[in-house]
Amino acid sequence: MSATDFEPLAEVLRRNGLAGKREHPFPNDGWSGASLTTLSRGSDRFVMKRDSLARDWIAQATADGPILREAWFAAHGPALPSPIRAPYLGVGIDGDEFGILMPDLTGVLFDWDTPISVEALDQVLAGLAMLHAYPWPISGELDGGPWCPLRERLTLICRASLERPGPAHDAVGDRILPGWDAFDRRVPAVVRDLIDSLGRDPLPLLDALGELPSTLIHGDLKLANVGIERDGTIDLVDWQMVTVAPVGVELGWFLVSNVASLPLQPGDVLTRYNVEARRQGHDEAGLGEWQAQVDAAILVGLLLRGWRKGADADAGVMLASGVSAVDDLAWWSDRALEAAGRIL
C-alpha cells in the first residue's frame, strides 16, 4: 500500500460538505505530535486529525509508516462488531500529512481524569469483551495488517527506551524518567530489577505472550479514547497502536492508564471483564488459561506505566477506587512477583 491508495484530503472535505470551511484549533491532551482542529457544517461539528511520520514520535517509536497505521485502519481496517465503532468519516492525503476526519465527540468521550460510574465501566468492559471475543479470521481480516509490533508497544516508555537516544527519549524522557526514579525508590529491589530487566530485554515476556491466544486489540484503551453514545454505541478513537495480541496486553494498559477514573480496584475490574468475556463466548479456547492473562496484564501494566505509579505514590495521590497510590503500588509489586514466577 502507498499514499496513492488514499484520495486527496480536499476530496474528503468536499464529499462531507466541508470544502472551504475554516479550521479552528482543538485543545486536547494528546502527546504524540498529531494536531487536531474542528470544522462545522451547520450545527454539525467535526474533528480533523493531521499526522505524519515526521511529526509523530509514537509512530516513529513503534515502527509505523510510511502509511500511518491509524490512517490505514481508518480506511482499510476490518469491520468492527456492534456496538463498537471506530468513528472515521474519511482519510486523505495533504502534502506529507494524513488527514483523518471524525465527528466531534466532545461530551461523548470520557474525561480521562474524572471517575466513571460502575455502570459505565461495565458497559465499556462489555464492549471490550465483544471486540476481543469476535471470531476474527486470523488468515483473513487480521492477516497482513500493519499492526503495532508488540516489542515496541510494550517497551515504548520503559526506562531503557527513555534513556537511549531515540524518539521517546527526545519527546518525553525528561517528563517520565523522574517517575521511573520514584518507582525504583518505592518498590522492592527485586521488583525494580524485574521491570528494568523486561524493559531492556522483553523476550521472556514476549515468549509468555506467544503462548496465549491473540485477538484484535485497540492497543491504547485509555478512557479518553472511549465514549458511549445514547443508543449504546461505544466509540473507540485513536487506533494508532492497534495490534493483534493476547487480551492481557489490552487489560494491563487499561488498568494502569485509567487509575484516575476506575471506580474499582484492578482485581475487581479484571474479574468483571472475565465474567463478561465468558458471557460473550470468549471461553478457554479464546482466552487461554485466565490466570496467565491476568499475569500478563500485571507485568505489561507495570512495564508500561510503573513510572506513573511511582510518581503518584510520591505525590500521595488517592485513586478513584478509594485506595492510596502507595497501597496500589504495593499491590502491583506483589502481583508482579507472583506473575513472573508463573509465566516467565
Coordinates of C-alpha atoms in Angstrom, one line a residue:
M1 CA 0.0 0.0 0.0
S2 CA 1.2 3.5 -0.8
A3 CA 0.0 7.1 -0.5
T4 CA -1.6 6.8 -3.9
D5 CA -4.2 4.4 -2.4
F6 CA -5.6 7.5 -0.5
E7 CA -7.6 10.3 -2.0
P8 CA -6.6 14.0 -1.6
L9 CA -7.8 15.4 1.7
A10 CA -9.6 18.2 -0.2
E11 CA -11.8 15.5 -1.8
V12 CA -12.7 14.0 1.6
L13 CA -13.7 17.5 2.8
R14 CA -15.7 18.2 -0.3
R15 CA -17.6 14.9 -0.1
N16 CA -18.5 15.7 3.5
G17 CA -19.7 19.2 2.7
L18 CA -16.7 20.8 4.4
A19 CA -14.9 22.3 1.4
G20 CA -13.6 25.8 2.2
K21 CA -14.7 25.6 5.8
R22 CA -12.4 27.3 8.3
E23 CA -10.5 25.0 10.7
H24 CA -10.1 26.1 14.4
P25 CA -7.6 24.8 16.9
F26 CA -8.9 22.0 19.1
P27 CA -7.2 21.8 22.5
N28 CA -6.5 18.2 23.6
D29 CA -4.2 16.3 25.9
G30 CA -2.7 14.2 23.2
W31 CA 1.1 13.9 23.2
S32 CA 2.1 12.0 20.1
G33 CA 2.6 15.2 17.9
A34 CA -0.6 15.0 15.9
S35 CA -2.7 18.1 15.6
L36 CA -6.5 18.4 15.9
T37 CA -8.8 21.1 14.5
T38 CA -12.5 21.5 14.4
L39 CA -14.8 22.3 11.4
S40 CA -18.5 23.0 11.3
R41 CA -21.3 22.4 8.8
G42 CA -24.4 24.0 10.1
S43 CA -24.9 22.5 13.6
D44 CA -22.7 19.5 12.9
R45 CA -19.1 19.7 14.2
F46 CA -16.2 17.6 13.0
V47 CA -12.6 17.0 14.1
M48 CA -9.7 16.8 11.7
K49 CA -6.6 14.9 12.9
R50 CA -3.5 15.7 10.9
D51 CA -0.5 13.4 11.4
S52 CA 2.7 12.3 9.7
L53 CA 5.7 10.1 10.5
A54 CA 7.9 13.1 10.7
R55 CA 5.9 14.8 13.5
D56 CA 4.6 11.8 15.5
W57 CA 7.2 10.3 17.9
I58 CA 4.9 7.4 18.8
A59 CA 4.7 6.4 15.1
Q60 CA 8.5 6.6 14.9
A61 CA 9.0 4.6 18.0
T62 CA 6.5 1.8 17.0
A63 CA 7.9 1.2 13.5
D64 CA 5.0 2.9 11.9
G65 CA 4.9 4.3 8.3
P66 CA 5.3 5.3 5.7
I67 CA 1.5 4.8 5.7
L68 CA 0.4 5.7 9.2
R69 CA -1.2 2.7 11.0
E70 CA -4.2 4.8 12.1
A71 CA -4.8 6.1 8.5
W72 CA -4.6 2.5 7.2
F73 CA -7.0 1.3 9.9
A74 CA -9.5 4.2 9.3
A75 CA -9.5 3.5 5.5
H76 CA -9.0 -0.3 5.3
G77 CA -9.3 -1.8 8.7
P78 CA -11.7 -4.7 9.4
A79 CA -15.4 -4.1 10.2
L80 CA -15.9 -4.0 13.9
P81 CA -18.6 -5.9 15.8
S82 CA -21.6 -3.9 17.1
P83 CA -21.7 -1.9 19.4
I84 CA -18.1 -1.0 18.8
R85 CA -17.5 1.8 16.4
A86 CA -14.3 3.4 15.0
P87 CA -16.0 6.8 14.1
Y88 CA -13.9 7.6 11.0
L89 CA -15.6 9.6 8.2
G90 CA -12.7 9.7 5.7
V91 CA -8.9 9.7 5.3
G92 CA -7.0 11.8 2.8
I93 CA -3.5 13.0 1.9
D94 CA -2.5 16.6 2.2
G95 CA 1.2 17.1 1.2
D96 CA 3.2 14.8 3.5
E97 CA 0.4 14.5 6.1
F98 CA -2.6 12.3 6.5
G99 CA -5.8 13.9 7.5
I100 CA -8.4 11.8 9.3
L101 CA -11.9 13.2 9.6
M102 CA -14.2 12.3 12.5
P103 CA -17.3 13.6 14.2
D104 CA -16.7 15.9 17.1
L105 CA -17.3 13.6 20.1
T106 CA -17.0 16.3 22.8
G107 CA -19.4 15.3 25.5
V108 CA -19.3 11.6 24.4
L109 CA -15.7 10.6 25.2
F110 CA -14.9 10.2 28.8
D111 CA -12.8 12.7 30.7
W112 CA -9.5 10.8 31.4
D113 CA -9.2 12.4 34.9
T114 CA -12.8 12.1 36.1
P115 CA -14.1 8.9 37.9
I116 CA -16.7 7.0 35.9
S117 CA -19.6 5.0 37.3
V118 CA -19.5 1.3 37.8
E119 CA -22.4 1.1 35.3
A120 CA -20.4 2.9 32.7
L121 CA -17.3 0.8 33.4
D122 CA -19.4 -2.4 32.9
Q123 CA -20.6 -1.0 29.5
V124 CA -17.1 -0.4 28.4
L125 CA -15.9 -3.8 29.6
A126 CA -18.9 -5.5 27.8
G127 CA -18.0 -3.7 24.6
L128 CA -14.3 -4.6 25.0
A129 CA -15.1 -8.2 25.6
M130 CA -17.3 -8.3 22.5
L131 CA -14.4 -6.8 20.4
H132 CA -12.0 -9.4 21.8
A133 CA -14.4 -12.3 21.5
Y134 CA -15.3 -11.7 17.9
P135 CA -14.3 -14.7 15.8
W136 CA -11.7 -12.8 13.7
P137 CA -10.5 -15.0 10.8
I138 CA -6.8 -15.0 11.5
S139 CA -5.9 -15.9 7.9
G140 CA -8.4 -13.3 6.6
E141 CA -9.1 -9.9 8.0
L142 CA -6.3 -9.9 10.6
D143 CA -3.7 -11.3 8.2
G144 CA -1.1 -8.9 7.0
G145 CA -2.2 -5.7 8.6
P146 CA 0.4 -3.1 9.6
W147 CA -0.1 -4.0 13.3
C148 CA 1.8 -2.3 16.0
P149 CA 4.8 -4.5 16.9
L150 CA 4.4 -5.9 20.3
R151 CA 8.0 -5.4 21.4
E152 CA 7.9 -1.8 20.5
R153 CA 4.5 -1.3 22.2
L154 CA 5.5 -2.9 25.5
T155 CA 8.8 -1.0 25.8
L156 CA 7.5 2.3 24.4
I157 CA 8.2 4.3 27.6
C158 CA 10.2 1.9 29.8
R159 CA 13.3 3.3 31.4
A160 CA 15.6 1.8 28.8
S161 CA 13.7 3.3 25.9
L162 CA 13.8 6.8 27.6
E163 CA 17.5 6.6 28.4
R164 CA 18.8 5.7 25.0
P165 CA 18.8 8.2 22.0
G166 CA 15.6 7.9 20.1
P167 CA 12.1 9.5 19.6
A168 CA 10.8 8.5 23.1
H169 CA 13.9 10.0 24.8
D170 CA 13.6 13.2 22.8
A171 CA 9.8 13.6 23.2
V172 CA 9.0 12.6 26.8
G173 CA 12.3 11.4 28.5
D174 CA 12.5 14.5 30.8
R175 CA 8.8 14.1 31.7
I176 CA 8.7 10.4 32.5
L177 CA 12.2 9.4 33.8
P178 CA 11.6 11.1 37.2
G179 CA 8.6 8.8 37.6
W180 CA 10.8 5.8 37.0
D181 CA 13.2 7.1 39.6
A182 CA 10.3 7.3 42.1
F183 CA 9.2 3.7 41.1
D184 CA 12.7 2.4 41.7
R185 CA 12.9 4.1 45.1
R186 CA 9.5 2.8 46.3
V187 CA 9.4 -0.8 45.2
P188 CA 11.4 -3.8 46.5
A189 CA 14.7 -4.2 44.7
V190 CA 13.6 -7.5 43.2
V191 CA 10.6 -5.8 41.6
R192 CA 12.7 -2.9 40.3
D193 CA 15.1 -5.4 38.8
L194 CA 12.3 -7.4 37.2
I195 CA 10.7 -4.5 35.4
D196 CA 14.0 -2.9 34.4
S197 CA 15.2 -6.3 33.0
L198 CA 12.0 -6.7 31.0
G199 CA 12.4 -3.2 29.6
R200 CA 15.9 -3.9 28.4
D201 CA 15.1 -7.4 27.2
P202 CA 11.3 -8.1 26.8
L203 CA 11.9 -11.5 25.2
P204 CA 10.8 -13.6 28.2
L205 CA 7.5 -11.6 28.4
L206 CA 7.1 -11.8 24.6
D207 CA 7.6 -15.6 24.8
A208 CA 5.0 -15.9 27.5
L209 CA 2.5 -13.8 25.5
G210 CA 3.2 -16.0 22.5
E211 CA 1.8 -19.0 24.4
L212 CA -1.6 -17.2 24.8
P213 CA -4.3 -16.8 22.1
S214 CA -4.4 -13.5 20.3
T215 CA -7.2 -11.3 19.0
L216 CA -7.6 -7.8 17.7
I217 CA -6.9 -5.2 20.5
H218 CA -7.3 -1.4 20.4
G219 CA -3.8 -1.0 21.9
D220 CA -4.3 2.4 23.6
L221 CA -7.5 2.0 25.6
K222 CA -7.3 4.9 28.0
L223 CA -10.8 6.2 28.7
A224 CA -10.1 9.5 26.9
N225 CA -10.3 7.3 23.8
V226 CA -13.7 5.8 24.7
G227 CA -17.2 7.2 24.6
I228 CA -20.8 5.8 25.0
E229 CA -23.5 7.2 22.7
R230 CA -27.1 7.5 23.8
D231 CA -28.0 4.5 21.6
G232 CA -25.4 2.3 23.4
T233 CA -22.8 2.6 20.6
I234 CA -19.3 2.5 22.1
D235 CA -16.9 4.8 20.2
L236 CA -13.2 4.0 20.2
V237 CA -10.9 6.6 18.8
D238 CA -7.1 6.8 18.3
W239 CA -6.3 3.4 16.8
Q240 CA -2.6 4.3 16.4
M241 CA -1.3 1.3 18.2
V242 CA -3.9 -1.3 17.1
T243 CA -2.5 -4.8 17.0
V244 CA -3.1 -8.5 17.3
A245 CA -2.2 -9.7 20.8
P246 CA -3.4 -11.5 23.9
V247 CA -6.1 -9.6 25.8
G248 CA -3.8 -9.3 28.8
V249 CA -1.9 -6.6 26.8
E250 CA -5.1 -4.6 26.4
L251 CA -6.1 -5.1 30.0
G252 CA -2.8 -4.2 31.5
W253 CA -2.7 -0.8 29.8
F254 CA -6.4 -0.3 30.6
L255 CA -5.8 -0.8 34.3
V256 CA -2.7 1.4 34.6
S257 CA -3.7 4.2 32.3
N258 CA -7.1 4.8 33.9
V259 CA -6.4 4.8 37.6
A260 CA -7.8 8.3 37.9
S261 CA -11.1 7.1 36.5
L262 CA -11.7 3.5 37.5
P263 CA -14.1 3.2 40.5
L264 CA -12.9 -0.3 41.3
Q265 CA -9.6 -1.9 42.2
P266 CA -7.7 -3.8 39.5
G267 CA -8.6 -7.3 40.6
D268 CA -12.3 -6.4 40.6
V269 CA -12.0 -4.9 37.1
L270 CA -10.3 -8.0 35.8
T271 CA -13.0 -10.2 37.4
R272 CA -15.8 -8.2 35.8
Y273 CA -14.1 -8.3 32.4
N274 CA -13.7 -12.1 32.7
V275 CA -17.3 -12.7 33.5
E276 CA -18.4 -10.6 30.5
A277 CA -15.9 -12.3 28.2
R278 CA -17.2 -15.7 29.2
R279 CA -20.8 -14.4 28.6
Q280 CA -19.7 -13.2 25.1
G281 CA -18.4 -16.7 24.3
H282 CA -14.7 -15.9 24.8
D283 CA -14.1 -19.2 26.6
E284 CA -10.9 -21.1 27.4
A285 CA -10.3 -21.6 23.7
G286 CA -10.3 -17.9 23.1
L287 CA -8.7 -16.6 26.3
G288 CA -6.4 -19.4 27.2
E289 CA -5.8 -20.0 30.9
W290 CA -7.2 -16.9 32.6
Q291 CA -4.6 -16.7 35.3
A292 CA -1.9 -16.4 32.6
Q293 CA -3.8 -13.5 31.0
V294 CA -4.0 -11.8 34.4
D295 CA -0.3 -12.4 35.0
A296 CA 0.4 -10.9 31.6
A297 CA -1.7 -7.9 32.4
I298 CA 0.1 -7.2 35.6
L299 CA 3.6 -7.4 34.0
V300 CA 2.5 -5.4 31.0
G301 CA 0.9 -2.7 33.1
L302 CA 4.0 -2.1 35.3
L303 CA 6.3 -2.2 32.3
L304 CA 4.2 0.5 30.5
R305 CA 3.3 2.7 33.5
G306 CA 5.2 1.8 36.6
W307 CA 6.6 5.3 36.3
R308 CA 3.2 6.9 36.9
K309 CA 2.6 4.6 39.9
G310 CA 5.9 5.8 41.4
A311 CA 5.1 9.4 40.8
D312 CA 1.6 9.1 42.2
A313 CA 2.9 7.3 45.3
D314 CA 5.4 10.1 45.8
A315 CA 2.6 12.7 45.5
G316 CA 0.4 10.9 48.0
V317 CA -2.4 10.5 45.5
M318 CA -5.7 8.9 46.4
L319 CA -7.0 6.9 43.5
A320 CA -10.6 6.9 42.2
S321 CA -11.0 3.4 43.6
G322 CA -10.5 4.8 47.1
V323 CA -7.1 3.2 47.5
S324 CA -3.9 5.2 48.1
A325 CA -1.3 5.2 45.3
V326 CA 1.1 3.8 47.9
D327 CA -1.0 0.8 48.6
D328 CA -1.8 0.4 45.0
L329 CA 1.9 0.2 44.1
A330 CA 2.4 -2.3 46.8
W331 CA -0.4 -4.5 45.4
W332 CA 1.1 -4.3 41.9
S333 CA 4.6 -5.1 43.1
D334 CA 3.4 -8.2 45.0
R335 CA 1.3 -9.4 42.0
A336 CA 4.2 -8.8 39.6
L337 CA 6.5 -11.1 41.5
E338 CA 3.8 -13.8 41.6
A339 CA 3.1 -13.3 37.9
A340 CA 6.8 -13.6 37.0
G341 CA 7.1 -16.8 38.9
R342 CA 4.2 -18.3 37.0
I343 CA 4.7 -17.2 33.4
L344 CA 8.4 -16.1 32.9

